[in-house]
PDB file of C-alpha atoms in Angstrom:
ATOM      1  CA  MET A   1      -0.181  -0.086  -0.110  1.00 52.00           C
ATOM      2  CA  LEU A   2       1.135   3.365  -0.839  1.00 56.00           C
ATOM      3  CA  TYR A   3       1.258   6.429   1.646  1.00 56.00           C
ATOM      4  CA  HIS A   4       1.686   9.813   0.662  1.00 56.00           C
ATOM      5  CA  TYR A   5       2.356  12.509   3.211  1.00 53.00           C
ATOM      6  CA  VAL A   6       0.117  15.656   3.055  1.00 55.00           C
ATOM      7  CA  LYS A   7       1.681  18.908   4.170  1.00 55.00           C
ATOM      8  CA  PRO A   8      -0.547  20.509   6.597  1.00 55.00           C
ATOM      9  CA  ASN A   9      -1.482  23.705   5.267  1.00 58.00           C
ATOM     10  CA  ILE A  10      -0.300  26.177   7.711  1.00 62.00           C
ATOM     11  CA  ALA A  11      -1.335  29.936   7.228  1.00 67.00           C
ATOM     12  CA  THR A  12       1.285  32.430   7.951  1.00 74.00           C
ATOM     13  CA  PRO A  13      -0.244  35.062  10.210  1.00 81.00           C
ATOM     14  CA  ILE A  14      -0.732  38.339   8.827  1.00 85.00           C
ATOM     15  CA  THR A  15       1.014  41.353  10.792  1.00 92.00           C
ATOM     16  CA  LYS A  16      -0.751  44.582  10.722  1.00 95.00           C
ATOM     17  CA  GLU A  17       0.436  48.000  11.879  1.00 95.00           C
ATOM     18  CA  TYR A  18      -1.610  51.211  11.657  1.00 96.00           C
ATOM     19  CA  LEU A  19      -0.598  55.170  11.581  1.00 97.00           C
ATOM     20  CA  ASN A  20      -3.066  57.545  12.206  1.00 97.00           C
ATOM     21  CA  TYR A  21      -2.579  61.122  11.355  1.00 98.00           C
ATOM     22  CA  SER A  22      -4.595  64.416  11.703  1.00 98.00           C
ATOM     23  CA  ILE A  23      -4.793  66.624   8.786  1.00 97.00           C
ATOM     24  CA  ILE A  24      -4.280  70.188  10.126  1.00 96.00           C
ATOM     25  CA  LYS A  25      -4.790  73.382   8.115  1.00 94.00           C
ATOM     26  CA  ASP A  26      -4.388  76.886   9.933  1.00 92.00           C
ATOM     27  CA  ASP A  27      -4.204  75.214  13.426  1.00 93.00           C
ATOM     28  CA  LYS A  28      -7.492  73.397  12.764  1.00 95.00           C
ATOM     29  CA  THR A  29      -8.014  69.604  12.283  1.00 96.00           C
ATOM     30  CA  ILE A  30      -9.983  69.232   8.755  1.00 96.00           C
ATOM     31  CA  GLY A  31      -9.651  65.387   8.518  1.00 97.00           C
ATOM     32  CA  ASN A  32      -7.633  62.228   9.151  1.00 97.00           C
ATOM     33  CA  ILE A  33      -5.345  59.811   7.334  1.00 97.00           C
ATOM     34  CA  ARG A  34      -5.229  56.100   8.378  1.00 97.00           C
ATOM     35  CA  VAL A  35      -2.163  54.105   6.916  1.00 97.00           C
ATOM     36  CA  GLU A  36      -1.993  50.342   7.300  1.00 97.00           C
ATOM     37  CA  ARG A  37       0.612  48.093   6.563  1.00 97.00           C
ATOM     38  CA  SER A  38       0.205  44.471   6.413  1.00 97.00           C
ATOM     39  CA  LEU A  39       2.829  41.708   6.004  1.00 96.00           C
ATOM     40  CA  LYS A  40       2.637  38.118   4.972  1.00 94.00           C
ATOM     41  CA  ASP A  41       5.478  36.062   3.839  1.00 93.00           C
ATOM     42  CA  ASP A  42       7.230  38.235   1.189  1.00 94.00           C
ATOM     43  CA  ILE A  43       4.008  40.424   0.420  1.00 96.00           C
ATOM     44  CA  THR A  44       3.727  43.971   2.065  1.00 97.00           C
ATOM     45  CA  GLU A  45       0.558  45.667   1.613  1.00 97.00           C
ATOM     46  CA  TYR A  46      -0.133  49.558   2.313  1.00 98.00           C
ATOM     47  CA  LEU A  47      -3.703  50.723   2.643  1.00 97.00           C
ATOM     48  CA  PHE A  48      -4.009  54.561   2.960  1.00 97.00           C
ATOM     49  CA  GLU A  49      -7.231  56.170   3.383  1.00 97.00           C
ATOM     50  CA  SER A  50      -8.080  59.874   4.068  1.00 97.00           C
ATOM     51  CA  ARG A  51     -10.845  62.126   4.377  1.00 97.00           C
ATOM     52  CA  ALA A  52     -10.644  65.980   4.534  1.00 94.00           C
ATOM     53  CA  LYS A  53     -13.027  69.022   4.175  1.00 93.00           C
ATOM     54  CA  VAL A  54     -11.382  72.208   3.290  1.00 86.00           C
ATOM     55  CA  LYS A  55     -13.555  75.745   3.223  1.00 83.00           C
ATOM     56  CA  ILE A  56     -12.095  78.080   0.931  1.00 76.00           C
ATOM     57  CA  LEU A  57     -14.688  80.125  -0.945  1.00 82.00           C
ATOM     58  CA  TYR A  58     -16.844  76.882  -0.744  1.00 85.00           C
ATOM     59  CA  SER A  59     -16.464  73.839   0.993  1.00 90.00           C
ATOM     60  CA  ILE A  60     -14.247  71.111  -0.856  1.00 90.00           C
ATOM     61  CA  GLU A  61     -14.594  67.433   0.408  1.00 94.00           C
ATOM     62  CA  ILE A  62     -11.626  65.214  -0.632  1.00 93.00           C
ATOM     63  CA  TYR A  63     -11.500  61.361  -0.075  1.00 97.00           C
ATOM     64  CA  ASP A  64      -8.429  59.236  -0.925  1.00 96.00           C
ATOM     65  CA  LYS A  65      -7.928  55.713  -1.128  1.00 97.00           C
ATOM     66  CA  MET A  66      -4.778  54.102  -1.949  1.00 98.00           C
ATOM     67  CA  GLY A  67      -3.742  50.459  -2.072  1.00 97.00           C
ATOM     68  CA  VAL A  68      -0.347  49.464  -2.680  1.00 98.00           C
ATOM     69  CA  THR A  69       1.412  46.166  -2.850  1.00 98.00           C
ATOM     70  CA  PHE A  70       5.244  45.178  -2.606  1.00 98.00           C
ATOM     71  CA  LYS A  71       6.434  41.738  -3.381  1.00 97.00           C
ATOM     72  CA  GLN A  72      10.155  41.068  -2.051  1.00 94.00           C
ATOM     73  CA  ASN A  73      10.359  44.767  -1.744  1.00 93.00           C
ATOM     74  CA  MET A  74       9.380  45.249  -5.352  1.00 97.00           C
ATOM     75  CA  LEU A  75       6.257  47.248  -6.218  1.00 98.00           C
ATOM     76  CA  GLN A  76       3.475  44.773  -7.827  1.00 98.00           C
ATOM     77  CA  GLN A  77       0.461  47.064  -7.884  1.00 98.00           C
ATOM     78  CA  ALA A  78      -0.351  50.814  -6.913  1.00 98.00           C
ATOM     79  CA  LYS A  79      -3.977  52.014  -6.911  1.00 98.00           C
ATOM     80  CA  LEU A  80      -5.072  55.605  -6.088  1.00 98.00           C
ATOM     81  CA  TYR A  81      -8.759  56.566  -6.051  1.00 98.00           C
ATOM     82  CA  ARG A  82      -9.787  60.139  -5.427  1.00 97.00           C
ATOM     83  CA  THR A  83     -13.123  62.168  -5.430  1.00 97.00           C
ATOM     84  CA  MET A  84     -13.838  65.666  -4.766  1.00 95.00           C
ATOM     85  CA  ASN A  85     -17.176  66.437  -3.516  1.00 96.00           C
ATOM     86  CA  GLY A  86     -18.194  63.035  -4.498  1.00 96.00           C
ATOM     87  CA  LYS A  87     -17.033  63.469  -8.307  1.00 97.00           C
ATOM     88  CA  LEU A  88     -14.269  61.077  -9.381  1.00 97.00           C
ATOM     89  CA  LYS A  89     -11.004  62.928  -9.865  1.00 97.00           C
ATOM     90  CA  VAL A  90      -8.168  60.207  -9.817  1.00 97.00           C
ATOM     91  CA  ASN A  91      -8.569  56.462 -10.630  1.00 98.00           C
ATOM     92  CA  ASN A  92      -4.891  55.336 -11.228  1.00 98.00           C
ATOM     93  CA  THR A  93      -3.326  51.791 -11.273  1.00 98.00           C
ATOM     94  CA  ALA A  94       0.038  50.745 -12.091  1.00 98.00           C
ATOM     95  CA  THR A  95       0.596  46.827 -12.450  1.00 98.00           C
ATOM     96  CA  TRP A  96       3.745  44.967 -12.800  1.00 97.00           C
ATOM     97  CA  ASN A  97       3.284  42.300 -15.693  1.00 97.00           C
ATOM     98  CA  GLY A  98       6.784  40.883 -15.182  1.00 95.00           C
ATOM     99  CA  SER A  99       8.694  43.138 -17.580  1.00 96.00           C
ATOM    100  CA  PHE A 100       7.153  46.555 -16.919  1.00 97.00           C
ATOM    101  CA  TYR A 101       4.433  48.398 -15.147  1.00 98.00           C
ATOM    102  CA  ASN A 102       1.193  48.939 -17.053  1.00 98.00           C
ATOM    103  CA  LEU A 103      -0.396  52.435 -16.310  1.00 98.00           C
ATOM    104  CA  SER A 104      -3.851  53.157 -16.465  1.00 97.00           C
ATOM    105  CA  ASP A 105      -5.880  56.253 -15.176  1.00 97.00           C
ATOM    106  CA  LYS A 106      -9.807  57.256 -15.032  1.00 96.00           C
ATOM    107  CA  ASP A 107      -9.867  57.376 -18.786  1.00 95.00           C
ATOM    108  CA  GLY A 108      -8.211  53.989 -19.457  1.00 94.00           C
ATOM    109  CA  ALA A 109      -4.521  52.971 -20.563  1.00 91.00           C
ATOM    110  CA  ASN A 110      -1.768  55.549 -20.114  1.00 91.00           C
ATOM    111  CA  GLY A 111       1.200  54.228 -21.006  1.00 94.00           C
ATOM    112  CA  SER A 112       3.983  52.105 -19.141  1.00 96.00           C
ATOM    113  CA  LEU A 113       6.969  52.377 -16.974  1.00 96.00           C
ATOM    114  CA  LYS A 114       9.977  50.335 -17.872  1.00 95.00           C
ATOM    115  CA  GLN A 115      11.947  50.210 -14.408  1.00 93.00           C
ATOM    116  CA  SER A 116      11.663  48.260 -11.182  1.00 94.00           C
ATOM    117  CA  ILE A 117       9.977  50.287  -8.080  1.00 96.00           C
ATOM    118  CA  PHE A 118      11.271  49.892  -4.402  1.00 96.00           C
ATOM    119  CA  SER A 119       9.474  52.729  -2.745  1.00 96.00           C
ATOM    120  CA  SER A 120       6.157  54.535  -3.395  1.00 97.00           C
ATOM    121  CA  THR A 121       4.428  57.770  -1.341  1.00 96.00           C
ATOM    122  CA  ALA A 122       2.531  55.168   0.244  1.00 95.00           C
ATOM    123  CA  SER A 123       5.342  53.372   1.755  1.00 96.00           C
ATOM    124  CA  LEU A 124       7.032  56.538   3.001  1.00 97.00           C
ATOM    125  CA  TYR A 125       4.896  56.709   6.023  1.00 97.00           C
ATOM    126  CA  PHE A 126       6.382  53.629   7.486  1.00 96.00           C
ATOM    127  CA  ASN A 127       9.764  53.463   5.678  1.00 95.00           C
ATOM    128  CA  GLU A 128      12.068  56.525   5.975  1.00 96.00           C
ATOM    129  CA  PRO A 129      13.592  56.886   2.504  1.00 95.00           C
ATOM    130  CA  GLY A 130      17.338  57.011   3.672  1.00 92.00           C
ATOM    131  CA  ASN A 131      19.632  57.060   0.481  1.00 92.00           C
ATOM    132  CA  ARG A 132      16.870  56.579  -1.899  1.00 94.00           C
ATOM    133  CA  LYS A 133      16.988  59.042  -4.867  1.00 95.00           C
ATOM    134  CA  SER A 134      13.363  58.908  -6.130  1.00 96.00           C
ATOM    135  CA  VAL A 135      10.092  57.359  -5.158  1.00 97.00           C
ATOM    136  CA  PHE A 136       7.050  56.326  -7.217  1.00 98.00           C
ATOM    137  CA  SER A 137       3.879  58.705  -7.071  1.00 97.00           C
ATOM    138  CA  GLU A 138       0.784  57.020  -7.473  1.00 97.00           C
ATOM    139  CA  LYS A 139      -0.920  60.174  -8.442  1.00 95.00           C
ATOM    140  CA  PHE A 140       1.603  61.448 -11.098  1.00 96.00           C
ATOM    141  CA  GLN A 141       2.398  57.692 -12.189  1.00 97.00           C
ATOM    142  CA  LYS A 142       6.219  58.399 -12.424  1.00 96.00           C
ATOM    143  CA  MET A 143       9.292  58.263 -10.528  1.00 97.00           C
ATOM    144  CA  ILE A 144       9.891  61.606  -8.650  1.00 97.00           C
ATOM    145  CA  PRO A 145      13.182  62.568  -7.011  1.00 97.00           C
ATOM    146  CA  ILE A 146      13.511  62.785  -3.303  1.00 97.00           C
ATOM    147  CA  GLN A 147      15.767  65.088  -1.557  1.00 97.00           C
ATOM    148  CA  LYS A 148      17.259  64.587   1.878  1.00 97.00           C
ATOM    149  CA  ILE A 149      17.104  68.010   3.766  1.00 96.00           C
ATOM    150  CA  ASN A 150      18.891  67.103   7.092  1.00 95.00           C
ATOM    151  CA  SER A 151      19.195  63.665   8.981  1.00 93.00           C
ATOM    152  CA  ASN A 152      15.482  63.173   9.395  1.00 96.00           C
ATOM    153  CA  LYS A 153      13.708  65.304   6.785  1.00 97.00           C
ATOM    154  CA  TYR A 154      13.215  64.728   3.080  1.00 98.00           C
ATOM    155  CA  ARG A 155      11.320  66.756   0.424  1.00 98.00           C
ATOM    156  CA  ILE A 156       9.520  65.937  -2.811  1.00 97.00           C
ATOM    157  CA  ASP A 157       8.916  68.555  -5.343  1.00 96.00           C
ATOM    158  CA  LEU A 158       6.084  67.124  -7.701  1.00 95.00           C
ATOM    159  CA  PRO A 159       5.545  67.810 -11.223  1.00 94.00           C
ATOM    160  CA  ASN A 160       2.421  70.426 -10.676  1.00 93.00           C
ATOM    161  CA  GLY A 161       4.746  72.843  -8.593  1.00 93.00           C
ATOM    162  CA  ASN A 162       3.710  71.472  -5.468  1.00 95.00           C
ATOM    163  CA  THR A 163       6.201  70.424  -2.438  1.00 96.00           C
ATOM    164  CA  THR A 164       5.685  67.695   0.267  1.00 97.00           C
ATOM    165  CA  THR A 165       8.215  67.454   3.173  1.00 98.00           C
ATOM    166  CA  TYR A 166       8.351  64.055   5.271  1.00 98.00           C
ATOM    167  CA  THR A 167       9.795  64.184   8.682  1.00 98.00           C
ATOM    168  CA  TYR A 168      10.904  60.997  10.679  1.00 98.00           C
ATOM    169  CA  SER A 169      11.324  59.604  14.146  1.00 96.00           C
ATOM    170  CA  LYS A 170      12.835  56.396  14.552  1.00 94.00           C
ATOM    171  CA  GLY A 171      11.943  55.423  11.114  1.00 93.00           C
ATOM    172  CA  VAL A 172       8.511  56.419  11.153  1.00 96.00           C
ATOM    173  CA  CYS A 173       6.928  59.347   9.531  1.00 97.00           C
ATOM    174  CA  THR A 174       5.681  61.879  12.277  1.00 98.00           C
ATOM    175  CA  LEU A 175       5.071  64.859  10.210  1.00 98.00           C
ATOM    176  CA  VAL A 176       3.972  65.580   6.421  1.00 98.00           C
ATOM    177  CA  GLU A 177       4.050  69.282   5.232  1.00 97.00           C
ATOM    178  CA  ALA A 178       2.107  69.416   1.940  1.00 95.00           C
ATOM    179  CA  ASN A 179       2.163  72.676  -0.072  1.00 92.00           C
ATOM    180  CA  THR A 180      -1.043  72.269  -2.279  1.00 84.00           C
ATOM    181  CA  ASP A 181      -2.774  74.346  -4.917  1.00 78.00           C
ATOM    182  CA  PHE A 182      -5.451  75.096  -2.402  1.00 74.00           C
ATOM    183  CA  ALA A 183      -3.793  74.958   0.981  1.00 82.00           C
ATOM    184  CA  ASN A 184      -0.867  74.322   3.222  1.00 91.00           C
ATOM    185  CA  LEU A 185      -1.469  71.123   5.038  1.00 94.00           C
ATOM    186  CA  LYS A 186       0.109  69.272   7.972  1.00 97.00           C
ATOM    187  CA  PHE A 187      -0.492  65.579   8.546  1.00 97.00           C
ATOM    188  CA  VAL A 188       0.499  65.022  12.336  1.00 98.00           C
ATOM    189  CA  LEU A 189       1.137  61.602  13.577  1.00 98.00           C
ATOM    190  CA  ASN A 190      -1.319  60.697  16.525  1.00 95.00           C
ATOM    191  CA  THR A 191       1.580  59.264  18.572  1.00 80.00           C
ATOM    192  CA  ASN A 192      -0.574  57.678  21.103  1.00 61.00           C
ATOM    193  CA  LYS A 193      -2.412  55.454  18.318  1.00 47.00           C
ATOM    194  CA  ILE A 194       0.563  53.695  17.110  1.00 44.00           C
ATOM    195  CA  HIS A 195      -0.481  49.987  17.285  1.00 44.00           C
TER     196      HIS A 195
END
């Protein structure tokens, strides 16, 4: 009689970590951001969700959802979905096909990117860039230079003229200063809410 050994299916537990930020404009909290990192085997996934309400001449409500997956530290897929006052503004996807990234936006296919990506703006919340020279922007769907300002501060100059500065403590982003078209915003880490 033949015996065959069936290897038990032992699921690797998923490790999840969360960072919560307050979005601040003119010393007032106008929204929040939650960034989740889940690790399973060689897959790292980032989920970024933010809601903010800005009143300039009229009220603007912005909702962002980003999902980014890395395998063995290389980007596999990056999705960014954004609405403004309920209207779709951004629906970007970058997907690795084994040779290059297929890019698409809310209007359909949007070209390709022929280089390996090891860092994106979503991963910057949990990972200090260190000596990295560029990161992938889920919004602009391209690599953007990142500049080290001092030992724990980095700056990205975005293609639309806006700048974003990231400040770190012990490798985790504690402050993001975003100079945008409509406001200067600060994303401040709620340190009592790190899990």
